[in-house]
Amino acid sequence: MTSFASFYPEYTCSYNNPLNCDRPLQTAQELKGAKFCLECGFPATLSEQAEIKGNSGTYQVTNYLGVRGYGRVYSGIKIKDQQPVEIKEYILPKRCFNDQESGDRKQLFQRLGGIKLADSRMQNFRLVNTLEAIADEKLERCYLITQAIEASQTLHQYLIQNGKMTAVQVREILNQTLQTLEFLHSQKILFPSNQVQQGIAHSNINLDSILIKLTNKLTKHEQFSIYLCDLAIWENLFIPPAITQPAPAQKEKDLESLGLVAFYLLAGSTINYADHQPLDPRDNQHWSTTDIYLKQFIEKLIGIHTPFTSAELARQALIKLPKEGQTNNSDSSSQTQPDQSLKKVSMWLLIIVLLLLGGGIFAYVKYFNQHDDSSKYLQWSKLRRRFADVNNVPAGQFNYTGENPGTWTFIIKQKVGKDSLEDLLYQPKPEAQATFKYTPVASSNLENLGQPIAVVQAGEKDFAITSLTQKISGELDKKSVAYDGLLVYVEFSRKNDNMTDALGGQITIDQLREIYTGRITNWQQINSKLPNLEIRPFAPTEPEANSKFIEIVLKNDPQDQALFAAKVTQWDTTRTQNQIRQEILNGQTTGIIGFGMISKIKGQCTGYPLAIVDGKKPAIQPLFQQRERRPLKTSDNLCQHDDYFFDVNAFQSYPLGYPIFVVYPKDNSRPVAGSTFAEILTTRQGQCLLSKVGLVPLQPIPDDLNNYGCKSLS
């Protein structure tokens, strides 16, 4: 259960617990319309008959029920149809949250408060259904309107009234809750902001966030249904900033928390009354059950023994669990013979694999020694040489599209010699009498990208070029034609190298996530050698680039995405770089960090592109120095633009790199313009052109080995 002792130290509550104190309730009852507790000034409870206006209707408070989690709970009705509802009131007291913090949380709450199935099914998986999330524009309060689960109580309340549960009851609670978690962890979830996410962790499983509804009392056992409520994604928004914030949500932690709930249910309490210390499941003396199989199962949930990797596997194991007193037929001698046979088969397989591996290594070394440098370009040698070598190019005028603004919209305007890439690709094979006209389209917003694919799907365009292919249907196909990516940069000045040097020329994915969600706000929080300076995070204006950053760095986390939108300045990359340059000329250390498309960052010397560290892997710097063929260093002079290139092998492992695709219909009744255009772009001539305008080719290009590279195609 949640402890609120010293949770709001700014309020001098006589009980040291203003949220759960009875004085705010007494104030509301004694003084009609009172907004604050007369004793300490903490927001008073809502009065009976108080009305709350939302987008879906107006709700009226009927009765105060008490505190649950980080909010106060009331029964109520929807006035229009008299539908019973539950109202959970969350507090953002002014002494604990400043205006900016309060505003940010209200915005996030409206975007994240409540979830539904993305496919609009009305399937009941025993998660309390959220009707509406409301942020009060005038007061420091938010309201979550949910369905009323009548005759229900929290497991904490049940224990107080009824004492500990039997092993049979705990098994049933585990079964129902695991079923709900399995559903929650795996289904596509829709938030009020219309953002869709594949699965979500509850991350707030405890005796207060699980409701039990008794459905029928029998002579031996009670029948009941279990419901989950109060997901952390919105519940944790109301933890005051001065309090240590919870760790990021993890699905595995849900299983651990559920194991602790089961342990407490068997014990009937969370504390040892002998010494008033928390009960410890690792202490056998604290267990209160003779069901040894259930005990072992709960210990696996908690992680005392090898934990389950998913709710699905845990529930399957629970279903197969022997009943108390039965013999476990899955162990002892019955498995001896199969286990021994399995070991023998595994040993022979291992020997065969080692022999094959040894032979493969020998063959590879022999081949490598024979072919030397030319073997590096084996993939390149298989490509058609020029556009003219592509066969079966259909005649006609073809229209294709991409995101505006976006990578392809930018690079197609870049010059290669006297002509733009757009001119060179308009009629790549004149004798075929085929022309390709590019017309970009804009998606409505960052949360609804995919307009280029949508117009192809609708038959309005013949194909699209994009990196955002997660939502393509089975009617479309795609082919990668190059690598695109993001570069993260900080100021670069030959006179003041403190920033890049102190960072070691690199930054981690985790640090980027903390910076771009506002959790890290000063450079010294990253490294004490850095200046005591506010971090100013900037993002580009291209939806495609921002979407890939959210996908790779923020892991598509809805709360982090909302923080990103609220806290990050979006400017065109050129404008951001001009701002850095102007501040450097004024003698300032800017504190700016930005990211952008590789085609816009390469070829400038205002911002230093940082190497990226992902987890425990080594830092990867995809930008290489030409003469020495090695990664960029902080001592290099970026203003010598022609000295740098993207190394293909390094870029294939670069955390912020990703393919760019041609997306086209599979429909054979339509001309094969898209797949043909992809073939054109993946000729040697096409790959050379793409590398010159800022993309990364799919394979290394030789330095004109035997007139083999790009110069021979000029």
XYZ file of C-alpha atoms in Angstrom:
714
model
C 0.000 0.000 0.000
C 1.040 3.584 -0.596
C 2.442 5.486 2.370
C 1.850 9.226 2.350
C 3.824 10.125 5.450
C 5.797 13.263 4.547
C 4.423 13.028 0.997
C 3.377 16.691 1.110
C 5.816 18.200 3.680
C 4.931 21.709 2.470
C 1.592 21.332 4.330
C 1.675 21.292 8.153
C -0.939 18.582 8.624
C -1.388 17.429 12.236
C -1.475 13.825 10.937
C 1.488 14.424 8.604
C -0.722 13.043 5.845
C -2.967 15.699 4.259
C -4.251 13.482 1.443
C -5.668 10.890 3.838
C -6.516 13.293 6.675
C -10.168 13.832 7.687
C -9.784 17.627 8.126
C -10.145 18.483 4.365
C -13.352 16.388 4.369
C -14.662 18.143 7.501
C -13.933 21.527 5.916
C -15.910 20.612 2.779
C -18.838 19.376 4.897
C -18.910 22.378 7.231
C -18.262 25.152 4.703
C -20.132 24.798 1.431
C -17.875 25.602 -1.505
C -14.646 25.534 0.569
C -11.631 24.816 -1.600
C -8.922 24.389 1.060
C -8.490 22.741 4.455
C -8.913 25.292 7.261
C -6.035 23.755 9.220
C -3.207 23.417 6.705
C -4.458 24.818 3.392
C -4.375 21.497 1.508
C -7.105 21.233 -1.190
C -10.384 20.191 0.410
C -12.407 17.217 -0.784
C -15.185 17.693 -3.312
C -18.577 18.470 -1.765
C -21.589 16.288 -2.431
C -23.528 17.360 -5.537
C -20.371 18.986 -6.967
C -20.399 18.856 -10.761
C -17.464 18.115 -13.048
C -17.745 18.994 -16.737
C -15.958 16.860 -19.312
C -16.006 16.416 -23.081
C -18.378 13.438 -22.878
C -20.786 14.835 -20.330
C -21.213 16.301 -16.850
C -20.680 14.181 -13.738
C -22.052 14.726 -10.243
C -20.424 13.631 -6.978
C -22.714 11.613 -4.721
C -20.443 10.351 -1.940
C -16.825 10.476 -0.740
C -15.378 6.939 -0.555
C -11.809 7.548 0.646
C -8.231 7.511 -0.675
C -6.814 4.997 -3.131
C -3.302 5.268 -4.470
C -2.446 8.888 -5.209
C -6.016 10.182 -5.373
C -9.352 10.551 -3.589
C -12.269 8.422 -4.737
C -15.953 9.353 -4.977
C -19.093 7.645 -6.201
C -21.005 9.651 -8.752
C -23.376 9.664 -11.689
C -23.304 10.892 -15.268
C -26.101 13.445 -15.187
C -27.422 12.870 -18.717
C -28.298 9.179 -18.320
C -27.868 8.703 -14.546
C -25.192 6.096 -15.238
C -23.250 5.306 -12.034
C -19.563 6.191 -12.261
C -16.528 6.362 -10.023
C -14.625 9.631 -9.842
C -10.983 9.651 -8.844
C -9.685 13.089 -7.961
C -5.947 13.777 -8.287
C -4.370 16.764 -6.550
C -1.654 19.108 -7.847
C -1.223 21.311 -4.747
C 0.432 24.637 -5.519
C 3.049 24.326 -2.769
C 4.321 21.106 -4.359
C 3.882 21.805 -8.086
C 4.711 25.102 -9.784
C 2.538 26.350 -12.658
C 4.733 24.753 -15.330
C 4.829 21.393 -13.565
C 1.100 21.466 -12.958
C 0.356 22.430 -16.567
C 2.632 19.713 -17.961
C 0.968 17.050 -15.829
C -2.524 18.156 -16.733
C -1.627 17.950 -20.407
C -0.074 14.519 -19.991
C -3.031 13.293 -17.965
C -5.489 14.206 -20.707
C -3.315 12.422 -23.279
C -2.610 9.297 -21.224
C -5.466 8.968 -18.712
C -7.199 5.731 -19.651
C -6.706 3.064 -22.280
C -8.858 1.092 -24.691
C -8.250 -1.641 -27.248
C -6.946 -0.120 -30.469
C -9.275 -2.248 -32.608
C -12.356 -0.859 -30.768
C -13.421 -4.279 -29.427
C -15.410 -4.164 -26.202
C -13.688 -7.201 -24.733
C -13.742 -7.369 -20.946
C -10.312 -8.267 -19.652
C -11.077 -7.093 -16.113
C -9.397 -3.719 -16.321
C -11.603 -0.966 -14.926
C -12.957 0.840 -17.973
C -11.987 4.517 -18.180
C -14.658 6.842 -19.536
C -12.845 10.185 -19.505
C -9.779 12.030 -18.169
C -10.505 15.642 -17.189
C -8.066 18.397 -16.213
C -9.597 21.277 -14.251
C -8.612 24.515 -15.993
C -9.023 26.665 -12.858
C -8.175 24.407 -9.916
C -5.162 22.225 -9.088
C -7.104 19.025 -9.745
C -7.629 16.325 -12.356
C -10.419 13.747 -12.514
C -10.501 10.216 -13.889
C -14.042 9.048 -14.648
C -14.393 5.255 -14.718
C -17.098 2.633 -14.706
C -18.440 1.837 -11.252
C -17.618 -1.719 -10.152
C -20.446 -2.048 -7.656
C -20.011 -4.140 -4.499
C -16.241 -4.121 -4.988
C -13.408 -3.261 -2.620
C -9.631 -3.235 -2.771
C -7.726 -6.311 -1.667
C -6.366 -4.182 1.159
C -9.899 -3.461 2.380
C -10.831 -7.129 1.999
C -7.912 -8.202 4.231
C -8.915 -5.711 6.914
C -12.470 -7.074 6.983
C -11.871 -10.787 6.394
C -8.284 -11.587 7.295
C -5.929 -13.759 5.263
C -7.038 -15.748 2.248
C -6.859 -19.472 1.633
C -4.442 -20.982 -0.879
C -7.389 -21.819 -3.162
C -8.531 -18.188 -3.165
C -5.006 -16.915 -3.844
C -4.634 -19.325 -6.775
C -7.822 -17.938 -8.309
C -6.688 -14.323 -7.791
C -3.374 -15.157 -9.466
C -5.174 -16.867 -12.346
C -7.475 -13.917 -13.059
C -4.802 -11.256 -12.591
C -2.268 -13.066 -14.802
C -4.939 -13.376 -17.469
C -5.484 -9.614 -17.317
C -1.745 -8.899 -17.355
C -1.262 -11.239 -20.317
C -3.903 -9.254 -22.174
C -2.519 -5.893 -21.044
C 1.071 -6.780 -21.981
C 0.281 -8.059 -25.477
C -2.673 -6.200 -27.000
C -2.546 -3.015 -29.053
C -3.567 -0.229 -26.687
C -5.174 3.098 -27.648
C -4.671 6.201 -25.477
C -6.997 9.253 -25.389
C -4.448 11.058 -27.612
C -5.187 8.388 -30.295
C -1.664 7.057 -29.911
C -1.404 3.290 -30.296
C 1.079 1.145 -28.386
C 1.772 -2.579 -28.508
C 1.229 -3.689 -24.933
C 1.790 -1.763 -21.720
C 3.027 -2.554 -18.228
C 0.660 -1.847 -15.330
C 3.660 -0.969 -13.127
C 1.492 -0.239 -10.070
C 0.337 -3.688 -8.904
C -0.401 -3.632 -5.173
C -3.184 -4.419 -2.675
C -4.830 -1.048 -3.403
C -4.831 -1.257 -7.214
C -6.598 -4.641 -7.401
C -10.353 -4.673 -6.790
C -12.298 -7.748 -5.718
C -16.011 -8.125 -6.409
C -17.775 -10.932 -4.594
C -20.274 -12.565 -6.946
C -21.681 -15.391 -4.845
C -21.065 -16.880 -1.416
C -21.024 -20.648 -1.271
C -20.665 -22.920 1.725
C -16.947 -23.479 1.272
C -15.564 -20.841 -1.043
C -16.420 -17.349 -2.190
C -16.745 -16.669 -5.897
C -15.287 -13.383 -7.020
C -14.013 -11.340 -9.946
C -10.772 -9.371 -9.938
C -10.295 -5.969 -11.610
C -7.120 -3.917 -12.080
C -7.092 -0.133 -11.855
C -4.737 2.834 -11.351
C -2.083 2.207 -14.027
C 1.225 3.901 -13.277
C 1.296 5.749 -16.593
C -1.237 8.241 -15.253
C -1.115 7.529 -11.492
C 2.571 8.506 -11.194
C 1.967 11.907 -12.790
C 0.766 13.133 -9.398
C 3.858 12.245 -7.374
C 5.347 15.592 -6.287
C 8.634 16.454 -8.070
C 10.473 16.587 -4.729
C 9.705 12.882 -4.163
C 11.917 10.220 -5.759
C 10.220 9.184 -8.989
C 9.504 5.511 -9.749
C 11.629 3.535 -12.186
C 10.378 3.210 -15.810
C 7.593 0.686 -16.329
C 8.647 -2.926 -16.952
C 6.323 -5.833 -17.652
C 8.557 -8.198 -15.646
C 8.063 -5.992 -12.571
C 4.314 -6.592 -12.805
C 4.914 -10.285 -12.115
C 7.178 -9.499 -9.163
C 4.604 -7.116 -7.688
C 1.817 -9.663 -8.171
C 3.929 -12.257 -6.340
C 4.228 -9.916 -3.373
C 0.458 -9.321 -3.399
C -0.134 -13.099 -3.275
C 2.374 -13.423 -0.414
C 0.564 -10.708 1.586
C -2.846 -12.291 0.913
C -1.664 -15.606 2.345
C -0.201 -13.811 5.367
C -3.181 -11.495 5.832
C -0.910 -8.482 6.301
C 2.102 -6.617 4.930
C 3.908 -6.304 8.280
C 5.106 -8.638 11.009
C 3.123 -7.598 14.087
C 5.865 -8.932 16.402
C 8.387 -6.271 15.383
C 6.290 -4.046 13.072
C 8.747 -4.646 10.205
C 7.674 -5.459 6.610
C 7.109 -9.147 5.927
C 9.931 -10.686 3.903
C 9.063 -13.490 1.433
C 12.688 -14.643 1.580
C 12.207 -15.516 5.245
C 10.460 -18.914 5.473
C 9.118 -18.020 8.913
C 6.981 -15.294 7.305
C 5.094 -17.723 5.064
C 1.602 -18.729 6.090
C 0.606 -21.660 3.879
C 1.074 -25.426 3.666
C 0.611 -25.375 -0.131
C 4.250 -25.940 -1.080
C 3.551 -25.790 -4.831
C 1.843 -22.408 -4.528
C 4.708 -21.128 -2.369
C 7.287 -22.181 -4.991
C 5.193 -20.592 -7.750
C 4.944 -17.270 -5.866
C 8.686 -17.335 -5.170
C 9.274 -17.618 -8.922
C 6.969 -14.653 -9.532
C 8.860 -12.568 -6.993
C 12.216 -13.614 -8.442
C 13.527 -15.610 -5.484
C 13.920 -18.502 -7.939
C 14.346 -18.285 -11.728
C 11.546 -15.865 -12.669
C 8.922 -16.251 -15.366
C 9.629 -14.237 -18.500
C 5.998 -13.385 -19.269
C 2.516 -13.391 -17.775
C 1.463 -15.973 -20.353
C 4.129 -18.482 -19.267
C 3.359 -17.815 -15.597
C -0.343 -18.495 -16.103
C 0.356 -21.709 -18.040
C 2.538 -22.880 -15.153
C -0.167 -21.933 -12.639
C -2.822 -23.956 -14.492
C -0.550 -27.032 -14.436
C 0.335 -26.559 -10.767
C -0.562 -29.632 -8.643
C -3.148 -29.061 -5.959
C -2.068 -28.979 -2.351
C -1.188 -32.494 -1.192
C -0.927 -33.985 -4.707
C 2.276 -35.537 -6.080
C 4.059 -33.490 -8.723
C 4.234 -35.959 -11.609
C 6.465 -33.689 -13.603
C 9.555 -34.461 -11.531
C 11.761 -37.397 -10.370
C 12.351 -40.634 -12.265
C 9.715 -40.173 -14.961
C 11.917 -37.578 -16.635
C 15.251 -39.321 -16.212
C 15.194 -41.314 -19.442
C 14.013 -38.459 -21.714
C 16.500 -36.083 -20.114
C 19.400 -38.470 -20.758
C 18.313 -38.979 -24.375
C 18.004 -35.229 -24.824
C 21.516 -34.720 -23.465
C 22.926 -37.262 -25.958
C 21.158 -35.611 -28.903
C 22.316 -32.162 -27.753
C 25.917 -33.391 -27.486
C 25.928 -34.795 -31.041
C 24.327 -31.613 -32.375
C 27.001 -29.544 -30.645
C 29.775 -31.667 -32.208
C 28.248 -31.296 -35.692
C 27.859 -27.529 -35.271
C 31.488 -27.175 -34.146
C 32.711 -29.192 -37.137
C 30.647 -27.117 -39.542
C 31.756 -23.910 -37.879
C 35.409 -24.940 -38.077
C 35.066 -25.811 -41.739
C 33.257 -22.560 -42.411
C 35.967 -20.502 -40.722
C 38.652 -22.342 -42.695
C 36.819 -21.763 -45.962
C 36.253 -18.100 -45.135
C 39.912 -17.481 -44.282
C 41.006 -19.263 -47.438
C 38.556 -17.242 -49.542
C 39.522 -13.987 -47.832
C 43.216 -14.581 -48.441
C 42.567 -15.380 -52.079
C 40.322 -12.448 -52.865
C 41.822 -9.804 -50.548
C 40.322 -6.324 -51.129
C 37.945 -7.263 -53.933
C 35.962 -9.503 -51.534
C 34.871 -6.401 -49.598
C 32.900 -5.301 -52.630
C 31.252 -8.612 -53.512
C 27.755 -7.142 -53.041
C 28.674 -4.087 -55.077
C 29.899 -6.259 -57.942
C 26.475 -7.933 -58.196
C 24.655 -4.625 -58.838
C 23.646 -3.501 -62.302
C 26.020 -0.796 -63.454
C 23.738 1.955 -64.786
C 20.090 2.964 -65.081
C 20.191 1.784 -68.670
C 20.830 -1.791 -67.487
C 17.456 -2.044 -65.700
C 15.047 -4.095 -67.804
C 11.267 -3.995 -68.212
C 10.855 -0.325 -67.282
C 7.155 0.402 -67.969
C 6.330 3.319 -70.239
C 4.178 6.150 -68.931
C 3.975 9.059 -66.491
C 4.311 7.847 -62.874
C 3.680 9.921 -59.784
C 5.300 9.170 -56.453
C 5.418 10.841 -53.068
C 7.108 11.182 -49.688
C 6.742 13.069 -46.423
C 6.785 16.883 -46.512
C 9.009 17.980 -44.901
C 11.113 14.826 -44.925
C 14.321 13.196 -46.060
C 13.426 12.516 -49.671
C 11.817 15.940 -50.092
C 15.111 17.483 -48.983
C 17.656 15.345 -50.821
C 15.829 15.287 -54.168
C 16.499 19.032 -54.465
C 20.247 18.608 -53.883
C 22.632 19.175 -56.778
C 24.831 16.484 -58.299
C 27.006 18.428 -60.678
C 24.793 20.804 -62.656
C 21.557 18.889 -62.149
C 19.410 18.159 -59.137
C 18.697 14.589 -58.114
C 15.074 15.236 -59.100
C 16.154 16.092 -62.666
C 18.360 12.998 -62.909
C 15.566 10.688 -61.740
C 12.728 12.258 -63.732
C 13.546 10.192 -66.836
C 16.285 7.797 -65.757
C 16.050 5.616 -68.895
C 14.911 7.837 -71.815
C 14.522 4.999 -74.291
C 11.892 3.433 -72.022
C 9.685 6.560 -72.278
C 8.999 6.472 -68.534
C 8.941 9.584 -66.361
C 8.767 9.791 -62.569
C 7.284 12.936 -61.005
C 7.703 13.601 -57.280
C 4.946 15.361 -55.317
C 5.316 15.286 -51.491
C 2.385 15.187 -49.074
C 2.151 16.238 -45.434
C 0.819 14.055 -42.616
C -1.644 15.726 -40.258
C 0.549 15.493 -37.147
C 3.325 13.514 -35.485
C 0.896 10.983 -34.010
C -0.746 10.261 -37.378
C 2.150 9.923 -39.785
C 1.777 7.838 -42.897
C 0.022 10.083 -45.416
C 2.490 9.075 -48.185
C 1.589 5.423 -47.678
C -2.102 6.271 -47.386
C -2.225 7.929 -50.833
C -0.433 4.934 -52.384
C -2.927 2.618 -50.689
C -5.779 4.728 -52.103
C -4.342 4.572 -55.617
C -3.651 8.321 -55.777
C 0.114 7.788 -56.177
C 2.072 4.933 -57.739
C 4.584 4.551 -54.901
C 6.201 6.346 -51.960
C 9.688 6.737 -50.500
C 9.791 6.756 -46.704
C 11.383 5.244 -43.614
C 8.027 5.009 -41.790
C 6.778 1.589 -42.872
C 5.410 0.172 -39.604
C 1.800 0.620 -40.705
C 1.918 -0.711 -44.273
C -0.839 -3.185 -45.052
C -0.539 -6.628 -46.607
C -1.519 -5.078 -49.945
C 1.772 -3.161 -50.128
C 5.373 -4.238 -50.493
C 8.629 -2.435 -49.783
C 12.279 -2.522 -50.806
C 15.160 -0.778 -49.058
C 17.237 1.495 -51.289
C 19.620 3.231 -48.831
C 20.246 4.037 -45.183
C 18.975 7.186 -43.530
C 19.491 8.225 -39.914
C 19.841 10.906 -37.289
C 22.908 12.686 -35.990
C 22.962 14.265 -32.529
C 25.104 17.381 -32.228
C 26.403 19.927 -29.730
C 28.308 23.152 -30.363
C 31.677 22.848 -32.124
C 34.193 25.629 -31.723
C 37.962 25.512 -32.264
C 38.296 28.142 -29.520
C 36.151 26.331 -26.951
C 36.257 22.532 -27.102
C 35.129 21.969 -23.517
C 31.702 20.631 -24.450
C 32.753 18.000 -26.983
C 35.926 17.027 -25.106
C 34.172 16.649 -21.746
C 31.555 14.448 -23.410
C 34.357 12.404 -24.957
C 32.702 13.007 -28.311
C 29.814 10.699 -27.419
C 26.470 10.401 -25.636
C 24.296 7.454 -24.599
C 20.756 6.600 -25.687
C 19.698 6.699 -22.011
C 21.143 10.206 -21.585
C 19.331 11.382 -24.709
C 16.059 9.978 -23.355
C 16.547 11.795 -20.032
C 17.463 15.066 -21.785
C 14.609 15.041 -24.279
C 12.004 14.268 -21.602
C 13.243 17.002 -19.272
C 14.505 14.649 -16.550
C 18.085 15.923 -17.016
C 18.225 19.708 -17.334
C 21.846 20.673 -16.570
C 25.017 19.493 -18.327
C 26.746 18.775 -15.031
C 24.167 16.068 -14.339
C 25.882 14.145 -17.146
C 29.511 14.962 -16.355
C 31.015 17.164 -13.651
C 33.596 18.392 -16.190
C 30.841 19.990 -18.230
C 29.783 23.587 -17.526
C 27.093 24.367 -14.957
C 24.705 25.216 -17.746
C 21.083 24.600 -18.664
C 20.581 21.974 -21.362
C 18.530 23.337 -24.253
C 17.177 20.435 -26.324
C 16.177 21.137 -29.936
C 14.443 18.895 -32.453
C 14.021 19.337 -36.219
C 10.758 20.125 -37.978
C 10.666 16.966 -40.114
C 7.952 14.613 -38.732
C 9.854 11.643 -40.161
C 12.991 12.479 -38.142
C 11.045 13.128 -34.942
C 9.083 9.896 -35.344
C 12.287 7.837 -35.694
C 13.794 9.593 -32.635
C 10.669 8.766 -30.605
C 10.776 5.172 -31.829
C 14.500 4.540 -31.219
C 15.345 6.769 -28.244
C 12.022 7.090 -26.405
C 10.923 3.523 -27.292
C 7.489 4.898 -28.296
C 6.680 5.401 -24.610
C 3.511 7.551 -24.539
C 4.481 9.495 -21.424
C 7.986 10.209 -22.727
C 6.527 11.221 -26.079
C 4.201 13.679 -24.371
C 7.096 15.131 -22.342
C 9.126 15.405 -25.552
C 6.317 17.365 -27.210
C 5.932 19.647 -24.191
C 9.571 20.401 -23.400
C 11.541 20.343 -26.688
C 11.895 23.293 -29.077
C 11.261 22.356 -32.716
C 13.204 24.437 -35.219
C 14.467 23.790 -38.705
C 17.986 22.318 -38.423
C 19.536 25.243 -40.284
C 17.909 27.719 -37.905
C 19.188 25.778 -34.874
C 22.727 25.720 -36.289
C 22.578 29.450 -37.051
C 21.528 30.039 -33.435
C 24.514 28.038 -32.185
C 26.849 29.928 -34.529
C 25.541 33.319 -33.403
C 25.923 32.446 -29.714
C 29.470 31.189 -30.297
C 30.321 34.474 -32.074
C 28.919 36.308 -29.040
C 31.303 34.375 -26.791
C 28.590 32.186 -25.234
C 28.612 28.487 -24.390
C 25.223 27.652 -25.824
C 24.088 24.554 -23.942
C 22.146 23.553 -27.051
C 21.843 19.927 -28.097
C 20.043 19.016 -31.297
C 19.460 16.197 -33.717
C 18.513 16.025 -37.352
C 18.657 14.093 -40.603
C 22.147 12.979 -41.583
C 21.834 14.775 -44.922
C 21.364 18.108 -43.131
C 24.057 17.639 -40.464
C 26.924 16.348 -42.622
C 28.759 19.141 -44.391
C 28.504 21.748 -41.629
C 30.931 22.669 -38.865
C 28.731 24.412 -36.293
C 27.585 21.269 -34.497
C 29.774 18.284 -33.612
C 28.026 14.954 -34.421
C 28.333 12.778 -31.323
C 29.044 9.060 -31.357
C 26.134 7.083 -29.884
C 26.318 4.490 -27.105
C 23.477 1.984 -26.870
C 23.507 0.019 -23.620
C 26.798 -1.764 -22.992
C 27.838 -1.745 -26.665
C 30.814 0.399 -27.760
C 30.177 3.915 -29.019
C 29.576 4.096 -32.780
C 30.612 7.119 -34.820
C 29.449 6.601 -38.431
C 31.183 9.730 -39.759
C 34.720 8.851 -40.851
C 37.813 10.883 -41.753
C 38.632 10.332 -45.418
C 42.433 10.183 -45.486
C 42.991 7.924 -42.463
C 39.754 5.929 -42.849
C 38.908 6.201 -39.138
C 36.007 7.567 -37.054
C 35.674 11.294 -36.429
C 37.579 12.763 -33.458
C 36.876 15.894 -31.452
C 40.232 17.289 -32.641
C 39.248 17.085 -36.336
C 38.400 20.208 -38.304
C 34.805 19.730 -39.384
C 34.955 22.740 -41.671
C 36.949 20.706 -44.193
C 33.754 19.135 -45.487
C 35.251 16.955 -48.216
C 37.418 15.106 -45.696
C 34.477 13.179 -44.200
C 32.146 10.388 -45.299
C 29.706 7.875 -43.801
C 31.247 4.447 -43.369
C 28.689 1.867 -44.525
C 29.828 -0.919 -42.193
C 29.740 1.395 -39.162
C 26.366 2.800 -40.179
C 24.782 -0.651 -40.349
C 25.371 -0.906 -36.566
C 24.685 2.759 -35.772
C 21.824 2.961 -33.207
C 20.200 5.972 -34.889
C 20.406 4.569 -38.421
C 17.522 2.985 -40.331
C 16.652 1.973 -43.909
C 14.698 4.101 -46.332
C 12.234 2.200 -48.514
C 10.328 2.396 -51.750
C 6.755 1.310 -50.874
C 4.514 0.111 -53.703
C 1.354 -1.964 -54.329
C 1.523 -5.720 -54.767
C -1.426 -5.468 -57.178
C -0.289 -7.021 -60.469
C -2.971 -5.115 -62.356
C -1.094 -1.862 -61.717
C 2.209 -0.997 -63.475
C 5.298 -2.127 -61.573
C 6.579 1.438 -61.330
C 7.581 1.256 -57.640
C 9.604 -1.945 -57.767
C 11.271 -0.756 -61.001
C 12.188 2.594 -59.443
C 13.710 0.687 -56.499
C 15.803 -1.316 -58.985
C 16.969 1.944 -60.571
C 18.033 3.362 -57.199
C 19.922 0.171 -56.303
C 22.095 0.174 -59.419
C 25.677 1.324 -58.909
C 24.723 4.612 -60.547
C 21.756 5.031 -58.194
C 23.738 4.176 -55.058
C 26.458 6.641 -56.032
C 23.913 9.411 -56.559
C 22.242 8.740 -53.202
C 25.593 8.790 -51.398
C 26.408 12.162 -52.980
C 23.201 13.809 -51.743
C 23.506 12.624 -48.139
C 22.150 9.085 -47.814
C 24.244 6.014 -47.014
C 24.462 3.272 -49.675
C 23.417 -0.283 -48.873
C 26.953 -1.615 -49.383
C 30.504 -0.200 -49.434
C 31.442 1.564 -52.650
C 35.028 0.878 -53.887
C 37.424 3.765 -54.437
C 37.348 3.152 -58.174
C 39.073 -0.207 -57.816
C 39.782 -1.095 -61.499
C 37.383 1.700 -62.595
C 34.746 0.032 -60.458
C 33.417 2.826 -58.274
C 31.524 6.111 -58.617
C 34.137 7.992 -60.641
C 33.806 5.524 -63.485
C 30.071 6.348 -63.620
C 30.546 10.130 -63.811
